Backbone as numpy.savetxt, mean C-alpha at the origin, in Angstrom:
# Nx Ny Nz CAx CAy CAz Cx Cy Cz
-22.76 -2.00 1.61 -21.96 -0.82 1.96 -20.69 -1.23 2.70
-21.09 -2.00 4.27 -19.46 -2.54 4.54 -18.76 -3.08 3.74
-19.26 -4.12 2.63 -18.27 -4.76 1.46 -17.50 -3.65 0.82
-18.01 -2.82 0.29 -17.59 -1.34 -0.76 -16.51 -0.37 0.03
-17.28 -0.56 1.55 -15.79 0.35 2.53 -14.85 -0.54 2.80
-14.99 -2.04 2.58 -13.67 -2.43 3.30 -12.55 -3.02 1.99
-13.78 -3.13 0.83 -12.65 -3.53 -0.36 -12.15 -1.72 -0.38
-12.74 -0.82 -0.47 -11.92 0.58 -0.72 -10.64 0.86 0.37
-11.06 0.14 1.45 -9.90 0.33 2.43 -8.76 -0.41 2.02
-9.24 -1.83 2.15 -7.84 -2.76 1.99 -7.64 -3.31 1.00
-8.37 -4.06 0.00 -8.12 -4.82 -0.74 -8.09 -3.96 -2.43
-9.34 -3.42 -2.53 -10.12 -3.33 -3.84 -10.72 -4.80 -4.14
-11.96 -4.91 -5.03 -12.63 -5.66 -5.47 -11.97 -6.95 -6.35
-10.82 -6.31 -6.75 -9.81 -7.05 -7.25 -8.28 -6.85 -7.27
-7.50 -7.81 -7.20 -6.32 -7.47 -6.69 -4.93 -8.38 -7.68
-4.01 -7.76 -8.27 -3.42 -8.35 -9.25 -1.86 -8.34 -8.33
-1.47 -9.54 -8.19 -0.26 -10.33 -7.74 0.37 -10.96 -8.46
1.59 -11.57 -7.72 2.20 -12.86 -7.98 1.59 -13.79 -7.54
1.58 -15.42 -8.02 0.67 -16.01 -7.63 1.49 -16.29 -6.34
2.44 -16.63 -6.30 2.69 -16.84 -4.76 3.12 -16.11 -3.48
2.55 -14.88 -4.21 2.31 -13.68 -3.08 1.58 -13.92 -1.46
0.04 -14.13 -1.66 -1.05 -14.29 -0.82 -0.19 -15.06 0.28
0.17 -16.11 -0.47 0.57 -17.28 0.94 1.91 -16.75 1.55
3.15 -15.82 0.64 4.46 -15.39 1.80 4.38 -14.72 2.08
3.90 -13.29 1.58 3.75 -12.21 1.47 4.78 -11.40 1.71
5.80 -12.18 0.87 7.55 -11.95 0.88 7.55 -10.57 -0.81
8.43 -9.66 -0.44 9.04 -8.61 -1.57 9.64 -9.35 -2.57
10.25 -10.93 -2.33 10.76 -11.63 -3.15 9.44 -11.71 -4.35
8.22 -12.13 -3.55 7.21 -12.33 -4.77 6.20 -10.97 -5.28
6.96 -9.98 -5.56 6.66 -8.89 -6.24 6.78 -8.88 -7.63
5.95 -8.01 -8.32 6.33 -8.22 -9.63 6.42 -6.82 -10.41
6.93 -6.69 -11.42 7.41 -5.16 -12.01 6.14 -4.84 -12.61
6.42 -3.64 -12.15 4.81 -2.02 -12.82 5.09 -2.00 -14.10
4.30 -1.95 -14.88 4.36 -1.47 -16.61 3.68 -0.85 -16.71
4.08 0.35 -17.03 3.00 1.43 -17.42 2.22 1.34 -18.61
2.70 0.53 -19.86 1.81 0.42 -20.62 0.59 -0.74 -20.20
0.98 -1.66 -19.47 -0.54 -2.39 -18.67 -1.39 -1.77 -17.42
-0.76 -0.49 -16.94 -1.64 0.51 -16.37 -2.42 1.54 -17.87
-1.83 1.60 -18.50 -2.98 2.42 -19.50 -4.07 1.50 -20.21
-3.59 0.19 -20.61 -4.34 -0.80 -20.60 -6.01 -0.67 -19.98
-5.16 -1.36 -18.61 -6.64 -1.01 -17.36 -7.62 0.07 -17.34
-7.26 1.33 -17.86 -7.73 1.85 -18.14 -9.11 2.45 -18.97
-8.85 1.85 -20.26 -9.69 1.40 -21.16 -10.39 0.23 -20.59
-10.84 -0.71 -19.55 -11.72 -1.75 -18.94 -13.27 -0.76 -18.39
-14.01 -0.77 -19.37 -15.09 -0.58 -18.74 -15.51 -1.33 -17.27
-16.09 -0.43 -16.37 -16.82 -0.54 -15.16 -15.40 -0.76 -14.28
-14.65 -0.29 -14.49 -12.90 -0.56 -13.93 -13.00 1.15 -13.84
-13.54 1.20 -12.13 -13.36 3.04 -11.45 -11.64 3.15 -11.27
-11.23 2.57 -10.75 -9.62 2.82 -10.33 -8.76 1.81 -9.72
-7.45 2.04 -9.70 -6.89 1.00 -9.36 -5.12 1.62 -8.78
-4.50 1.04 -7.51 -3.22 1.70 -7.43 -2.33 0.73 -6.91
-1.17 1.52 -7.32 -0.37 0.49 -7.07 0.37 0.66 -5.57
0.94 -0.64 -5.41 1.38 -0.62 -3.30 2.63 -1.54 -3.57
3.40 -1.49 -2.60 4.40 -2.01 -2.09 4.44 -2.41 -0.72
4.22 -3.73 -0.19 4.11 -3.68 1.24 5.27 -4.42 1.76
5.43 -4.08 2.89 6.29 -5.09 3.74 6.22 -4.78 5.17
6.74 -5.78 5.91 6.57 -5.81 8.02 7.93 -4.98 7.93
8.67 -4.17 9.01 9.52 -3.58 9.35 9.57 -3.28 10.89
10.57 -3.59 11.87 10.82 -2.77 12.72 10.87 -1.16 12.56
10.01 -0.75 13.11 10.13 0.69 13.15 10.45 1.88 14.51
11.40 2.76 14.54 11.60 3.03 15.97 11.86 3.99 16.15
11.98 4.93 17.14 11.91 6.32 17.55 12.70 5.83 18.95
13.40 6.63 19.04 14.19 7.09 21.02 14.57 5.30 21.37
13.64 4.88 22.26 13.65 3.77 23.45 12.52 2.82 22.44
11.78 3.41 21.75 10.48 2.78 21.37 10.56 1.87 20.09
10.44 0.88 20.14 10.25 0.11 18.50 9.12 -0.90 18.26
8.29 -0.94 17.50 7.48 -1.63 17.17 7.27 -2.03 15.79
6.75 -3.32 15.32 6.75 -4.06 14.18 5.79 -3.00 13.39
5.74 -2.91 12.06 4.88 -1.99 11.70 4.52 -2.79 10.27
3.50 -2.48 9.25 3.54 -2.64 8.18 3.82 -1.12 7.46
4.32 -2.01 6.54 4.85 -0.42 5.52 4.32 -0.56 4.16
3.81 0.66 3.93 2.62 0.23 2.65 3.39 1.76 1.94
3.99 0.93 0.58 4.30 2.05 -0.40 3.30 2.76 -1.16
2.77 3.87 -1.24 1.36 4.47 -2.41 2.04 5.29 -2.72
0.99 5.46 -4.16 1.03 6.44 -5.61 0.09 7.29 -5.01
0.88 8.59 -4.04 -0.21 9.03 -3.52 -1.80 9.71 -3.93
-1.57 9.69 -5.37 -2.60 10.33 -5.78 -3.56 9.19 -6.37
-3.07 8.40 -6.56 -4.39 7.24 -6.78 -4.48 6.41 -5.46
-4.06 6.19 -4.63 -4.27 6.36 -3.79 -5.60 7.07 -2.92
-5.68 7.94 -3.02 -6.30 8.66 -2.51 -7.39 8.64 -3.09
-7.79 8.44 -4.32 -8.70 8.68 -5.30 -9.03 7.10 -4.77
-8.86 6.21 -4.28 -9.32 4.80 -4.22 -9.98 4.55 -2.48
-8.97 5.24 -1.70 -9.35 4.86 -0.10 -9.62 6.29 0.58
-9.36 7.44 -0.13 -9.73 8.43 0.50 -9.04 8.94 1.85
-7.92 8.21 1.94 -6.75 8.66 3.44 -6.06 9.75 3.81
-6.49 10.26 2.62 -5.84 12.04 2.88 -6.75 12.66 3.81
-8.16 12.30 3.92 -9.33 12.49 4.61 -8.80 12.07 6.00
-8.54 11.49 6.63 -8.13 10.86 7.40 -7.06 11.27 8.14
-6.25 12.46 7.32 -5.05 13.11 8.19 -5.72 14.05 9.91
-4.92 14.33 10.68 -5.19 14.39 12.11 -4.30 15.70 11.89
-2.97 15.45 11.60 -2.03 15.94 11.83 -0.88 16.35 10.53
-0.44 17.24 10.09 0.55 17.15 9.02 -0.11 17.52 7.73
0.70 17.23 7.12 0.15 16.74 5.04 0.34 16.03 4.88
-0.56 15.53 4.08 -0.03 14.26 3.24 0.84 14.15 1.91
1.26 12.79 1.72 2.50 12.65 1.24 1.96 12.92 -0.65
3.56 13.14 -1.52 3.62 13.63 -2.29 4.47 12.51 -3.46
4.67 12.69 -4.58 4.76 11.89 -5.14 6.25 11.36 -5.04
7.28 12.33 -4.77 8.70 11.39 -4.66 9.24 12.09 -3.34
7.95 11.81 -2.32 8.05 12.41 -1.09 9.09 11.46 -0.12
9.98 12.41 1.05 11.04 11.42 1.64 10.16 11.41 2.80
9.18 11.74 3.12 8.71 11.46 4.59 7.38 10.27 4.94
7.22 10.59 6.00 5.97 9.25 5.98 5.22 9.52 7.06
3.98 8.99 6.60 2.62 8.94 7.54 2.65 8.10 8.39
2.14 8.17 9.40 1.88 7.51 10.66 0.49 7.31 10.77
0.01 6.12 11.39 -1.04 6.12 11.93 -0.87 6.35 13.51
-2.60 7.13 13.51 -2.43 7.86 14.79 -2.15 7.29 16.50
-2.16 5.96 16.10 -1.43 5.30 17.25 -0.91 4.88 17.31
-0.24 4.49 16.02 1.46 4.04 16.02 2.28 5.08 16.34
1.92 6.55 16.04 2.89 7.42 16.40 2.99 7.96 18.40
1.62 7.45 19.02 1.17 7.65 19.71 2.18 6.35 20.83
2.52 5.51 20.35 3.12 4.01 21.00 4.72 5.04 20.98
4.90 5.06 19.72 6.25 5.62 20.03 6.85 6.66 20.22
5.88 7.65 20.61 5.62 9.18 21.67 6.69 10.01 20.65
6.21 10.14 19.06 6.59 10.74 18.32 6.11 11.67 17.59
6.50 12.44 17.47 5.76 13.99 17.18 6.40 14.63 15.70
5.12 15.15 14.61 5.85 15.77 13.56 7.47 16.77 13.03
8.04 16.24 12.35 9.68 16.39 12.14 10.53 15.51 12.92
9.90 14.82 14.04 10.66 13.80 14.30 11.04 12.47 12.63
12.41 12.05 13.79 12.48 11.06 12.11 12.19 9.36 12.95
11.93 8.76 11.83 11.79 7.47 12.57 13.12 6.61 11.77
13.84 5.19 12.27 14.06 3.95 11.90 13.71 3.12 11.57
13.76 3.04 9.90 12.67 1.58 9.84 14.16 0.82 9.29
13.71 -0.29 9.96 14.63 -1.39 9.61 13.86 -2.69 9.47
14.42 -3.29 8.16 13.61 -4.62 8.02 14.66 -5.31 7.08
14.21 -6.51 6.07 14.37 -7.03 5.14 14.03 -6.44 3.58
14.91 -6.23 2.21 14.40 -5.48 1.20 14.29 -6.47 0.49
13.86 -6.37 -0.64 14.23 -7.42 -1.75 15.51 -8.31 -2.06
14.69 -9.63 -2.02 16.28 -10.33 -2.27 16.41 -10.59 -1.28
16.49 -10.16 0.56 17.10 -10.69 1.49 18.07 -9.35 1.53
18.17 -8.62 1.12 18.92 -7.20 1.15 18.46 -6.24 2.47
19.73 -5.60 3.51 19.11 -5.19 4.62 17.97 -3.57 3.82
17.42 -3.20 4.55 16.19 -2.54 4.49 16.52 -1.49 6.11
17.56 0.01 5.55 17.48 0.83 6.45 17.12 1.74 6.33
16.12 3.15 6.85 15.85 4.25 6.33 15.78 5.16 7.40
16.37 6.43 7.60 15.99 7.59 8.41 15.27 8.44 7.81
13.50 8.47 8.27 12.62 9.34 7.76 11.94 10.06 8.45
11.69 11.67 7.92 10.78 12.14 9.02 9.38 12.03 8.79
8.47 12.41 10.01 6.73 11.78 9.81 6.65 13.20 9.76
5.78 13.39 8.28 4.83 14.87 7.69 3.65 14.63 8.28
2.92 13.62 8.50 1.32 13.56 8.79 1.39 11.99 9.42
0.01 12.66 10.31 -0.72 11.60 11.22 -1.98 11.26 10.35
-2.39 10.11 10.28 -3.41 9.40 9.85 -4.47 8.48 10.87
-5.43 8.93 11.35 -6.47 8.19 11.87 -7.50 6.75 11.76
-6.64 5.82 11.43 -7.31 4.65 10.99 -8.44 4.45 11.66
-9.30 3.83 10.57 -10.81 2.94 11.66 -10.45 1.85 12.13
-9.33 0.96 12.16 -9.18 -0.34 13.15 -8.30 0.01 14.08
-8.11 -0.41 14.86 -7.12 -0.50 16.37 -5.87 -1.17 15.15
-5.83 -2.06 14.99 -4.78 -2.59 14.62 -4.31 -2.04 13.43
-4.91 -1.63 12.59 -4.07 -0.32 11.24 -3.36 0.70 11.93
-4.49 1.36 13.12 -3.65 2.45 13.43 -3.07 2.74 14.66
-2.43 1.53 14.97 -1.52 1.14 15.47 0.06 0.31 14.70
-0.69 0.13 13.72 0.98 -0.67 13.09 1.41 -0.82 11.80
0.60 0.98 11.62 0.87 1.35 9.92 1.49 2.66 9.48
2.72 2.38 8.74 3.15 3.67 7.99 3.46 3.63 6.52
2.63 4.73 6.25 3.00 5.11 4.64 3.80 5.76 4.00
4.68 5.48 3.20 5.70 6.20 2.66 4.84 6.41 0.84
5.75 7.09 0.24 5.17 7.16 -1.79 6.15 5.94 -1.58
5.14 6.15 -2.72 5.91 4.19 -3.41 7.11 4.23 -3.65
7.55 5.30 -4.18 9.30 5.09 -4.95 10.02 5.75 -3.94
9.55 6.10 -2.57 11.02 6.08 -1.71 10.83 4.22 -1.07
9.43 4.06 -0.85 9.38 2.48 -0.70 10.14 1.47 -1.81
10.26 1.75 -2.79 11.10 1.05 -3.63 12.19 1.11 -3.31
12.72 2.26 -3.32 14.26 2.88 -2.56 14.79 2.12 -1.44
13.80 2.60 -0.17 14.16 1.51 0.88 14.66 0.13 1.01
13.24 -0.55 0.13 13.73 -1.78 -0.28 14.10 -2.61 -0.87
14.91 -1.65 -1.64 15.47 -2.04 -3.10 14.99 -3.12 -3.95
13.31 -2.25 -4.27 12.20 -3.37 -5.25 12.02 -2.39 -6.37
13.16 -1.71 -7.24 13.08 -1.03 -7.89 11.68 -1.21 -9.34
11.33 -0.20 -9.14 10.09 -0.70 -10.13 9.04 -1.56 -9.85
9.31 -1.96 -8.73 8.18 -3.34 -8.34 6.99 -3.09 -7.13
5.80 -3.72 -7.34 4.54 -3.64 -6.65 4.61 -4.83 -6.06
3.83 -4.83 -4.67 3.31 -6.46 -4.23 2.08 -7.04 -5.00
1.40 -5.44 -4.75 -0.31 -5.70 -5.38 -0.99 -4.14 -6.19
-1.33 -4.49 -6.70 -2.84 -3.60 -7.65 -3.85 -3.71 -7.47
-4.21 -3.31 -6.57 -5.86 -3.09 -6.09 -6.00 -2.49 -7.23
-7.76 -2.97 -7.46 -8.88 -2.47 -8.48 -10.08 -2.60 -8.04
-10.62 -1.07 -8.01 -12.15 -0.79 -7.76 -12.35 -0.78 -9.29
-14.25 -1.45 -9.02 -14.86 -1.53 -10.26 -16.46 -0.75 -9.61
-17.30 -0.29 -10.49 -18.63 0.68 -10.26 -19.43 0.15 -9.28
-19.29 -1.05 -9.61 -20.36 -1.73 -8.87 -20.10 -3.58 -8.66
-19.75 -3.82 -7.78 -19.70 -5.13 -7.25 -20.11 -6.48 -8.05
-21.76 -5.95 -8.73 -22.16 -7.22 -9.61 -21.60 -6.86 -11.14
-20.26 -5.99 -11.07 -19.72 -6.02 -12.58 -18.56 -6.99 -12.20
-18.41 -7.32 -10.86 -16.74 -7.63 -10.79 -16.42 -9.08 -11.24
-16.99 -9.91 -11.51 -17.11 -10.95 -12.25 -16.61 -10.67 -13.73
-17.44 -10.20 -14.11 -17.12 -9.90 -15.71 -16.21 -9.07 -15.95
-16.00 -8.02 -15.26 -14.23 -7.25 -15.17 -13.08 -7.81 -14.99
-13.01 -9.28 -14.05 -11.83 -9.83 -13.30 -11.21 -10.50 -14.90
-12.03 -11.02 -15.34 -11.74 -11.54 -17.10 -10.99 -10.92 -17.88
-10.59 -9.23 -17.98 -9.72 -8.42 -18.67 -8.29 -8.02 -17.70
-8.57 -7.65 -16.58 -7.03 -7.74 -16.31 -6.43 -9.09 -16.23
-7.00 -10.23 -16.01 -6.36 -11.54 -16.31 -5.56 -11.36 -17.43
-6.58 -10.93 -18.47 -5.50 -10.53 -20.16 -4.23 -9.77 -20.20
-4.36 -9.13 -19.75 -3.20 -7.78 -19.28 -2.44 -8.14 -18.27
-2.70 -9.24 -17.52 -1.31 -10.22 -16.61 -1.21 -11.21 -16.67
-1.68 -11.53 -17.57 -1.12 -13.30 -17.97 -0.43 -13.76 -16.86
0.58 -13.37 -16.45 1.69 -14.40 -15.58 1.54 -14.37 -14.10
0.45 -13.40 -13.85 -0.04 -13.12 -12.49 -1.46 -13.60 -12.18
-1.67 -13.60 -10.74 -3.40 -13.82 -10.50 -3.72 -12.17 -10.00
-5.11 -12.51 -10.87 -6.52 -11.89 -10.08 -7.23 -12.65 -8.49
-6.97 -11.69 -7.65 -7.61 -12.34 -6.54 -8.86 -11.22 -6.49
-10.29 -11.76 -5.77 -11.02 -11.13 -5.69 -11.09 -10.88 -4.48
-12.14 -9.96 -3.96 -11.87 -9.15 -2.26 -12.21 -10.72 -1.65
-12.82 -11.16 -1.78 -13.16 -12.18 -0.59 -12.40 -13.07 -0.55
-11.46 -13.45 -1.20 -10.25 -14.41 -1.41 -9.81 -13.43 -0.47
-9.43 -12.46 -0.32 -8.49 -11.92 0.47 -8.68 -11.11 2.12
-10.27 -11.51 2.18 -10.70 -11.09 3.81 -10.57 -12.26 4.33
């Protein structure tokens, strides 16, 4: 059961990258979404779901307050269908598909004594080495189960995260839930097919 909640939280059971993602975990090593290899996946028996993310570190800041944050782009509706975080709202709504605002976790917003319709600063690095600036307001609070998620996590939809960081079209990772754990062996074998030029990492490669 903890294996099943924590690949649904963070990883999925399997996870499709660049291969030299894991070790920079730089936007440089992102790779472009194809929707015809998402319908693909599809058709993979014992393959429950799978979504796509965009991550990156960012200064993020409100008033006097700034703190490092991770910024995790989602398809909010598979998304949700994979980790269940809409469950998890405190405060607000959750986000929408070419939504301009962003979720907070409930103690990151709490560090930087910021309250719904406030807007935040995220500033970081985009693709390429390209600056990475955005004025957004927070729709919803999110309640993480770790101290450290929910403290130094905000979610935006993926394609204003693309926007931001000018990774047009591009994912870091594809989490994939499969039914049951002792299929994930014999599942990891078909999206290999369908990314040739990328790796399959499995959850424990990645805890």
């Amino acid at each position: 059961f903890m294996i099943h909640s924590s690949a649904k939280l963070f990883t999925g059971y399997l996870q499709v990258q660049d291969e030299e993602y894991w070790e920079n975990r730089s936007l440089d090593e992102s790779i472009v979404l194809e929707k015809e290899k998402l319908h693909q996946l599809k058709q993979i028996e014992h393959l429950s779901s799978f979504t796509p993310r965009l991550e990156s570190y960012s200064l993020v800041s409100f008033d006097k307050n700034t703190r490092v944050s991770q910024i995790i782009g989602i398809a909010p509706e598979s998304e949700n269908e994979m980790t269940a975080v809409k469950m998890r709202l405190t405060q607000g709504r959750y986000l929408q598909n070419s939504d301009d605002g962003v979720l907070l976790g409930e103690g990151l917003a709490r560090l930087l004594e910021i309250s719904l319709g406030d807007s935040v600063v995220i500033y970081g690095q985009g693709y390429q080495g390209q600056p990475a600036i955005a004025l957004l307001p927070v729709v919803g609070v999110v309640k993480l189960p770790f101290k450290q998620m929910n403290n130094g996590m905000v979610f935006l939809s993926l394609s204003k995260a693309q926007d931001v960081f000018l990774a047009y079209n591009r994912i870091t990772s594809l989490p994939i839930m499969v039914d049951n754990i002792k299929h994930m062996e014999n599942v990891k074998s078909e999206p290999e097919q369908v990314f040739p030029d990328d790796v399959i990492k499995t959850w424990d490669e990645m805890m």
